[in-house]
Amino acid sequence: MLFIDNQNITDPTLNLALEEYALKNLPPNTDYLLFYINEPSIIIGKNQNTAAEINADYVEKNGIHVVRRLSGGGAVYHDLGNLNFSFITNNDGDSFHNYRKFTEPVVRALAKLGVEAELTGRNDIQVGERKISGNAQFSTKGRMFSHGTLLFDSEIENVVSALNVNPEKFKSKGIQSIRSRVANISEFLREPITIASFRQQLLESIFEGTQIHTYELTDADWAAIHELADRRYRNWEWNYGKSPAFNIRQVKRLATGTFDVQLYVVEGKIQQATIFGDFFGQGEVREFADKLQGVRFDLPSVKEALNDVDFSYYFGPVTAEEWLGMLFE
């Protein structure tokens, strides 16, 4: 495994561009590890409705970046007290959805610091009942990354204020608010350390005492990363997009995540479909939604139109019956 040095960049558009560039362009004969810290930002899951996820007034007043990432899952708040890690590797058929494989090295590193953490639920790392990390994955052309946050010393009140958290998430977990659920790693340390020291100890633990070899990014690499940041991660269409005037909407949480299905129906037929949510899948949701265009809005017609579709490919472990039941409940 090689370590990618991001040169202490805190611009989220560059860090996400670096991650995508490394995934798609670096030699695939080895694994890579990337760390990055972002200045105050909301990082939106690929399949989410940005406008519904953020507190727009708070974001504007505080100059918070809003950037959509490639992976699914929910919106997260980043600041200079949050360390992000990304493992970039081959998708060998057993790694996508295998969060334990990629979080275990982090859990072991935390244990060395006296923090007793464990992977819980779909994709969280927790200390007791408190969440310190959320994780997500993305796969393309035989390669993938599994990345996660590590709340080290974040401003929790800003997390609360910047995000519009769907109450369905808390209802399903039997908890009251984001304040009661999340925590900083610094709260559990035996003695205080800086985030820079935490980053270094995490790096040394993941490499398990072996020499840390670094992949040296060239000037050409960085030029391509900046171009990608401009083309995708600083693009309003990518980060926000335009939403049609929907007249049918279903929001429900299934085992694989929260779904927000919005349909524009004219004369009994679906003219446009948009699917948002924090589910994890490998397929392009837009491709799935396009299969609904022109279909009569009734259960038999929609079921027939989606008869040959692998729902788990687009949304993770969900059945056709569960998904259709959500839409026509």
GROMACS .gro file of C-alpha atoms in nm:
model
  329
    1MET     CA    1   0.000   0.000   0.000
    2LEU     CA    2   0.116   0.352  -0.081
    3PHE     CA    3   0.026   0.669   0.107
    4ILE     CA    4  -0.096   0.972  -0.092
    5ASP     CA    5   0.013   1.304   0.059
    6ASN     CA    6  -0.250   1.572  -0.014
    7GLN     CA    7  -0.006   1.847   0.086
    8ASN     CA    8  -0.233   1.964   0.372
    9ILE     CA    9  -0.495   2.097   0.130
   10THR     CA   10  -0.823   2.180   0.307
   11ASP     CA   11  -1.031   2.274   0.001
   12PRO     CA   12  -1.299   2.002  -0.020
   13THR     CA   13  -1.334   2.039  -0.397
   14LEU     CA   14  -0.965   1.958  -0.442
   15ASN     CA   15  -0.963   1.677  -0.189
   16LEU     CA   16  -1.262   1.504  -0.350
   17ALA     CA   17  -1.108   1.557  -0.693
   18LEU     CA   18  -0.780   1.406  -0.568
   19GLU     CA   19  -0.967   1.103  -0.436
   20GLU     CA   20  -1.150   1.050  -0.766
   21TYR     CA   21  -0.834   1.107  -0.969
   22ALA     CA   22  -0.641   0.854  -0.761
   23LEU     CA   23  -0.920   0.600  -0.800
   24LYS     CA   24  -0.940   0.630  -1.176
   25ASN     CA   25  -0.586   0.716  -1.282
   26LEU     CA   26  -0.318   0.588  -1.045
   27PRO     CA   27  -0.160   0.249  -1.128
   28PRO     CA   28  -0.405  -0.022  -1.019
   29ASN     CA   29  -0.139  -0.273  -0.917
   30THR     CA   30  -0.135  -0.147  -0.558
   31ASP     CA   31  -0.363  -0.010  -0.286
   32TYR     CA   32  -0.356   0.351  -0.170
   33LEU     CA   33  -0.435   0.535   0.151
   34LEU     CA   34  -0.540   0.899   0.148
   35PHE     CA   35  -0.599   1.132   0.444
   36TYR     CA   36  -0.757   1.476   0.412
   37ILE     CA   37  -0.904   1.746   0.635
   38ASN     CA   38  -1.159   1.989   0.493
   39GLU     CA   39  -1.243   2.341   0.600
   40PRO     CA   40  -1.611   2.381   0.701
   41SER     CA   41  -1.812   2.190   0.441
   42ILE     CA   42  -2.123   1.983   0.392
   43ILE     CA   43  -2.043   1.678   0.182
   44ILE     CA   44  -2.359   1.550   0.015
   45GLY     CA   45  -2.418   1.184  -0.072
   46LYS     CA   46  -2.437   1.119  -0.445
   47ASN     CA   47  -2.806   1.031  -0.447
   48GLN     CA   48  -2.929   1.303  -0.213
   49ASN     CA   49  -3.140   1.612  -0.273
   50THR     CA   50  -2.898   1.887  -0.168
   51ALA     CA   51  -3.165   2.148  -0.099
   52ALA     CA   52  -3.340   1.913   0.143
   53GLU     CA   53  -3.022   1.822   0.331
   54ILE     CA   54  -2.876   2.160   0.423
   55ASN     CA   55  -2.975   2.458   0.633
   56ALA     CA   56  -2.931   2.699   0.342
   57ASP     CA   57  -2.947   3.016   0.551
   58TYR     CA   58  -2.684   2.892   0.798
   59VAL     CA   59  -2.463   2.765   0.515
   60GLU     CA   60  -2.472   3.098   0.334
   61LYS     CA   61  -2.413   3.310   0.644
   62ASN     CA   62  -2.116   3.099   0.752
   63GLY     CA   63  -1.954   3.049   0.411
   64ILE     CA   64  -1.974   2.671   0.430
   65HIS     CA   65  -1.881   2.473   0.119
   66VAL     CA   66  -2.147   2.240  -0.020
   67VAL     CA   67  -1.998   1.963  -0.234
   68ARG     CA   68  -2.147   1.639  -0.364
   69ARG     CA   69  -1.929   1.327  -0.344
   70LEU     CA   70  -1.925   1.017  -0.564
   71SER     CA   71  -2.034   0.774  -0.294
   72GLY     CA   72  -2.383   0.717  -0.159
   73GLY     CA   73  -2.495   0.759   0.200
   74GLY     CA   74  -2.598   1.069   0.392
   75ALA     CA   75  -2.478   1.426   0.417
   76VAL     CA   76  -2.194   1.490   0.663
   77TYR     CA   77  -2.037   1.803   0.807
   78HIS     CA   78  -1.659   1.845   0.781
   79ASP     CA   79  -1.439   2.098   0.953
   80LEU     CA   80  -1.076   2.130   1.058
   81GLY     CA   81  -1.142   1.900   1.353
   82ASN     CA   82  -1.250   1.611   1.130
   83LEU     CA   83  -1.000   1.370   0.973
   84ASN     CA   84  -1.111   1.179   0.664
   85PHE     CA   85  -0.954   0.855   0.545
   86SER     CA   86  -0.991   0.675   0.212
   87PHE     CA   87  -0.871   0.328   0.113
   88ILE     CA   88  -0.843   0.293  -0.266
   89THR     CA   89  -0.821  -0.064  -0.391
   90ASN     CA   90  -0.948  -0.322  -0.639
   91ASN     CA   91  -1.312  -0.421  -0.618
   92ASP     CA   92  -1.251  -0.794  -0.591
   93GLY     CA   93  -1.616  -0.889  -0.555
   94ASP     CA   94  -1.594  -0.927  -0.178
   95SER     CA   95  -1.501  -0.574  -0.073
   96PHE     CA   96  -1.793  -0.352  -0.174
   97HIS     CA   97  -2.033  -0.333   0.125
   98ASN     CA   98  -1.763  -0.497   0.342
   99TYR     CA   99  -1.710  -0.202   0.576
  100ARG     CA  100  -1.544  -0.415   0.839
  101LYS     CA  101  -1.250  -0.481   0.608
  102PHE     CA  102  -1.173  -0.110   0.583
  103THR     CA  103  -1.273   0.010   0.928
  104GLU     CA  104  -1.091  -0.261   1.125
  105PRO     CA  105  -0.745  -0.099   1.077
  106VAL     CA  106  -0.894   0.227   1.208
  107VAL     CA  107  -1.059   0.053   1.503
  108ARG     CA  108  -0.726  -0.112   1.591
  109ALA     CA  109  -0.548   0.223   1.576
  110LEU     CA  110  -0.808   0.379   1.805
  111ALA     CA  111  -0.766   0.094   2.053
  112LYS     CA  112  -0.393   0.174   2.077
  113LEU     CA  113  -0.497   0.523   2.187
  114GLY     CA  114  -0.730   0.384   2.451
  115VAL     CA  115  -1.049   0.442   2.251
  116GLU     CA  116  -1.267   0.131   2.252
  117ALA     CA  117  -1.457   0.165   1.925
  118GLU     CA  118  -1.641  -0.081   1.703
  119LEU     CA  119  -1.822  -0.099   1.370
  120THR     CA  120  -2.199  -0.084   1.423
  121GLY     CA  121  -2.506  -0.086   1.203
  122ARG     CA  122  -2.449  -0.038   0.831
  123ASN     CA  123  -2.145   0.180   0.827
  124ASP     CA  124  -2.077   0.361   1.156
  125ILE     CA  125  -1.792   0.342   1.405
  126GLN     CA  126  -1.912   0.406   1.758
  127VAL     CA  127  -1.778   0.432   2.109
  128GLY     CA  128  -2.059   0.290   2.317
  129GLU     CA  129  -2.375   0.460   2.190
  130ARG     CA  130  -2.187   0.757   2.042
  131LYS     CA  131  -2.100   0.780   1.673
  132ILE     CA  132  -1.749   0.899   1.585
  133SER     CA  133  -1.733   0.789   1.219
  134GLY     CA  134  -1.955   0.732   0.918
  135ASN     CA  135  -1.837   0.543   0.609
  136ALA     CA  136  -1.933   0.513   0.243
  137GLN     CA  137  -1.804   0.344  -0.072
  138PHE     CA  138  -1.788   0.393  -0.447
  139SER     CA  139  -1.695   0.148  -0.723
  140THR     CA  140  -1.615   0.187  -1.092
  141LYS     CA  141  -1.442  -0.029  -1.354
  142GLY     CA  142  -1.302  -0.280  -1.108
  143ARG     CA  143  -1.168  -0.020  -0.865
  144MET     CA  144  -1.327   0.121  -0.550
  145PHE     CA  145  -1.270   0.340  -0.250
  146SER     CA  146  -1.402   0.305   0.102
  147HIS     CA  147  -1.384   0.631   0.288
  148GLY     CA  148  -1.492   0.760   0.626
  149THR     CA  149  -1.496   1.051   0.864
  150LEU     CA  150  -1.328   1.059   1.201
  151LEU     CA  151  -1.475   1.323   1.431
  152PHE     CA  152  -1.167   1.419   1.629
  153ASP     CA  153  -1.242   1.765   1.762
  154SER     CA  154  -1.525   1.899   1.545
  155GLU     CA  155  -1.764   2.175   1.641
  156ILE     CA  156  -2.068   1.959   1.713
  157GLU     CA  157  -2.302   2.257   1.732
  158ASN     CA  158  -2.207   2.346   1.375
  159VAL     CA  159  -2.286   1.990   1.270
  160VAL     CA  160  -2.632   2.037   1.420
  161SER     CA  161  -2.690   2.380   1.268
  162ALA     CA  162  -2.562   2.311   0.917
  163LEU     CA  163  -2.758   1.993   0.843
  164ASN     CA  164  -3.129   1.928   0.804
  165VAL     CA  165  -3.139   1.579   0.950
  166ASN     CA  166  -3.430   1.357   0.848
  167PRO     CA  167  -3.621   1.268   1.168
  168GLU     CA  168  -3.680   0.918   1.022
  169LYS     CA  169  -3.314   0.842   1.094
  170PHE     CA  170  -3.352   0.914   1.464
  171LYS     CA  171  -3.690   0.745   1.484
  172SER     CA  172  -3.537   0.421   1.356
  173LYS     CA  173  -3.255   0.440   1.608
  174GLY     CA  174  -3.471   0.536   1.907
  175ILE     CA  175  -3.271   0.851   1.983
  176GLN     CA  176  -3.364   1.215   2.020
  177SER     CA  177  -3.117   1.423   1.822
  178ILE     CA  178  -2.782   1.447   1.651
  179ARG     CA  179  -2.642   1.606   1.971
  180SER     CA  180  -2.710   1.291   2.169
  181ARG     CA  181  -2.565   1.058   1.909
  182VAL     CA  182  -2.232   1.198   1.786
  183ALA     CA  183  -1.911   1.252   1.979
  184ASN     CA  184  -1.553   1.360   1.925
  185ILE     CA  185  -1.270   1.109   1.961
  186SER     CA  186  -1.086   1.362   2.177
  187GLU     CA  187  -1.346   1.304   2.450
  188PHE     CA  188  -1.226   0.945   2.494
  189LEU     CA  189  -0.848   0.987   2.478
  190ARG     CA  190  -0.635   0.905   2.780
  191GLU     CA  191  -0.441   1.227   2.726
  192PRO     CA  192  -0.494   1.519   2.485
  193ILE     CA  193  -0.317   1.520   2.149
  194THR     CA  194  -0.340   1.738   1.838
  195ILE     CA  195  -0.519   1.625   1.525
  196ALA     CA  196  -0.179   1.626   1.350
  197SER     CA  197  -0.045   1.380   1.608
  198PHE     CA  198  -0.362   1.173   1.580
  199ARG     CA  199  -0.321   1.160   1.202
  200GLN     CA  200   0.041   1.045   1.233
  201GLN     CA  201  -0.035   0.776   1.490
  202LEU     CA  202  -0.324   0.650   1.276
  203LEU     CA  203  -0.097   0.638   0.971
  204GLU     CA  204   0.175   0.444   1.154
  205SER     CA  205  -0.077   0.199   1.296
  206ILE     CA  206  -0.238   0.128   0.958
  207PHE     CA  207   0.103   0.054   0.807
  208GLU     CA  208   0.169  -0.172   1.106
  209GLY     CA  209   0.525  -0.066   1.172
  210THR     CA  210   0.644  -0.106   0.814
  211GLN     CA  211   0.804   0.177   0.622
  212ILE     CA  212   0.548   0.424   0.489
  213HIS     CA  213   0.602   0.460   0.116
  214THR     CA  214   0.439   0.757  -0.056
  215TYR     CA  215   0.304   0.791  -0.408
  216GLU     CA  216   0.453   1.110  -0.549
  217LEU     CA  217   0.196   1.309  -0.744
  218THR     CA  218   0.349   1.490  -1.043
  219ASP     CA  219   0.275   1.841  -1.168
  220ALA     CA  220   0.067   1.679  -1.443
  221ASP     CA  221  -0.131   1.487  -1.178
  222TRP     CA  222  -0.205   1.807  -0.988
  223ALA     CA  223  -0.306   1.990  -1.306
  224ALA     CA  224  -0.556   1.714  -1.383
  225ILE     CA  225  -0.686   1.723  -1.024
  226HIS     CA  226  -0.746   2.098  -1.044
  227GLU     CA  227  -0.922   2.054  -1.378
  228LEU     CA  228  -1.148   1.786  -1.229
  229ALA     CA  229  -1.227   2.005  -0.929
  230ASP     CA  230  -1.336   2.284  -1.163
  231ARG     CA  231  -1.534   2.055  -1.393
  232ARG     CA  232  -1.719   1.854  -1.129
  233TYR     CA  233  -1.682   1.956  -0.768
  234ARG     CA  234  -1.717   2.332  -0.823
  235ASN     CA  235  -2.005   2.285  -1.066
  236TRP     CA  236  -2.350   2.393  -0.946
  237GLU     CA  237  -2.521   2.130  -1.160
  238TRP     CA  238  -2.323   1.856  -0.985
  239ASN     CA  239  -2.360   1.991  -0.633
  240TYR     CA  240  -2.721   2.107  -0.644
  241GLY     CA  241  -2.885   2.019  -0.974
  242LYS     CA  242  -3.231   2.130  -1.080
  243SER     CA  243  -3.547   1.966  -0.950
  244PRO     CA  244  -3.874   1.950  -1.145
  245ALA     CA  245  -4.211   2.034  -0.990
  246PHE     CA  246  -4.300   1.694  -0.844
  247ASN     CA  247  -4.659   1.615  -0.757
  248ILE     CA  248  -4.610   1.274  -0.594
  249ARG     CA  249  -4.359   1.213  -0.317
  250GLN     CA  250  -4.287   0.917  -0.092
  251VAL     CA  251  -4.029   0.933   0.187
  252LYS     CA  252  -3.956   0.618   0.384
  253ARG     CA  253  -3.670   0.446   0.558
  254LEU     CA  254  -3.600   0.086   0.463
  255ALA     CA  255  -3.326  -0.139   0.598
  256THR     CA  256  -3.087  -0.020   0.328
  257GLY     CA  257  -3.144   0.351   0.395
  258THR     CA  258  -3.382   0.644   0.358
  259PHE     CA  259  -3.558   0.688   0.022
  260ASP     CA  260  -3.715   1.005  -0.115
  261VAL     CA  261  -3.895   0.919  -0.439
  262GLN     CA  262  -4.042   1.212  -0.632
  263LEU     CA  263  -4.256   1.169  -0.942
  264TYR     CA  264  -4.404   1.410  -1.192
  265VAL     CA  265  -4.713   1.245  -1.334
  266VAL     CA  266  -4.915   1.377  -1.629
  267GLU     CA  267  -5.235   1.211  -1.746
  268GLY     CA  268  -5.163   0.905  -1.534
  269LYS     CA  269  -4.813   0.846  -1.673
  270ILE     CA  270  -4.478   0.917  -1.508
  271GLN     CA  271  -4.307   1.193  -1.702
  272GLN     CA  272  -4.011   1.231  -1.470
  273ALA     CA  273  -3.878   1.039  -1.172
  274THR     CA  274  -3.610   1.141  -0.924
  275ILE     CA  275  -3.481   0.922  -0.643
  276PHE     CA  276  -3.283   1.064  -0.354
  277GLY     CA  277  -3.157   0.893  -0.041
  278ASP     CA  278  -2.865   0.776   0.170
  279PHE     CA  279  -2.869   0.417   0.045
  280PHE     CA  280  -2.556   0.248  -0.096
  281GLY     CA  281  -2.552   0.099  -0.443
  282GLN     CA  282  -2.319   0.052  -0.737
  283GLY     CA  283  -2.551   0.143  -1.025
  284GLU     CA  284  -2.644   0.492  -1.145
  285VAL     CA  285  -2.979   0.583  -0.988
  286ARG     CA  286  -3.059   0.801  -1.287
  287GLU     CA  287  -3.051   0.489  -1.505
  288PHE     CA  288  -3.305   0.322  -1.275
  289ALA     CA  289  -3.529   0.630  -1.268
  290ASP     CA  290  -3.528   0.655  -1.648
  291LYS     CA  291  -3.695   0.311  -1.663
  292LEU     CA  292  -4.004   0.470  -1.507
  293GLN     CA  293  -4.044   0.741  -1.770
  294GLY     CA  294  -4.367   0.702  -1.967
  295VAL     CA  295  -4.493   0.422  -1.740
  296ARG     CA  296  -4.850   0.431  -1.606
  297PHE     CA  297  -4.851   0.517  -1.238
  298ASP     CA  298  -5.005   0.201  -1.100
  299LEU     CA  299  -4.851  -0.099  -0.927
  300PRO     CA  300  -4.890  -0.355  -1.211
  301SER     CA  301  -4.742  -0.119  -1.473
  302VAL     CA  302  -4.448  -0.008  -1.257
  303LYS     CA  303  -4.383  -0.365  -1.148
  304GLU     CA  304  -4.376  -0.481  -1.510
  305ALA     CA  305  -4.144  -0.198  -1.614
  306LEU     CA  306  -3.898  -0.296  -1.339
  307ASN     CA  307  -3.943  -0.671  -1.374
  308ASP     CA  308  -3.586  -0.744  -1.488
  309VAL     CA  309  -3.413  -0.487  -1.265
  310ASP     CA  310  -3.167  -0.591  -0.993
  311PHE     CA  311  -3.278  -0.356  -0.714
  312SER     CA  312  -2.979  -0.443  -0.497
  313TYR     CA  313  -2.743  -0.318  -0.769
  314TYR     CA  314  -2.890   0.031  -0.741
  315PHE     CA  315  -2.992   0.049  -0.377
  316GLY     CA  316  -2.808  -0.216  -0.178
  317PRO     CA  317  -2.993  -0.503  -0.004
  318VAL     CA  318  -3.356  -0.419  -0.084
  319THR     CA  319  -3.611  -0.637  -0.264
  320ALA     CA  320  -3.847  -0.534  -0.542
  321GLU     CA  321  -4.140  -0.601  -0.309
  322GLU     CA  322  -4.001  -0.371  -0.039
  323TRP     CA  323  -3.926  -0.091  -0.284
  324LEU     CA  324  -4.260  -0.111  -0.464
  325GLY     CA  325  -4.440  -0.140  -0.131
  326MET     CA  326  -4.279   0.188  -0.024
  327LEU     CA  327  -4.395   0.361  -0.341
  328PHE     CA  328  -4.752   0.234  -0.335
  329GLU     CA  329  -4.819   0.202   0.040
   0.00000   0.00000   0.00000
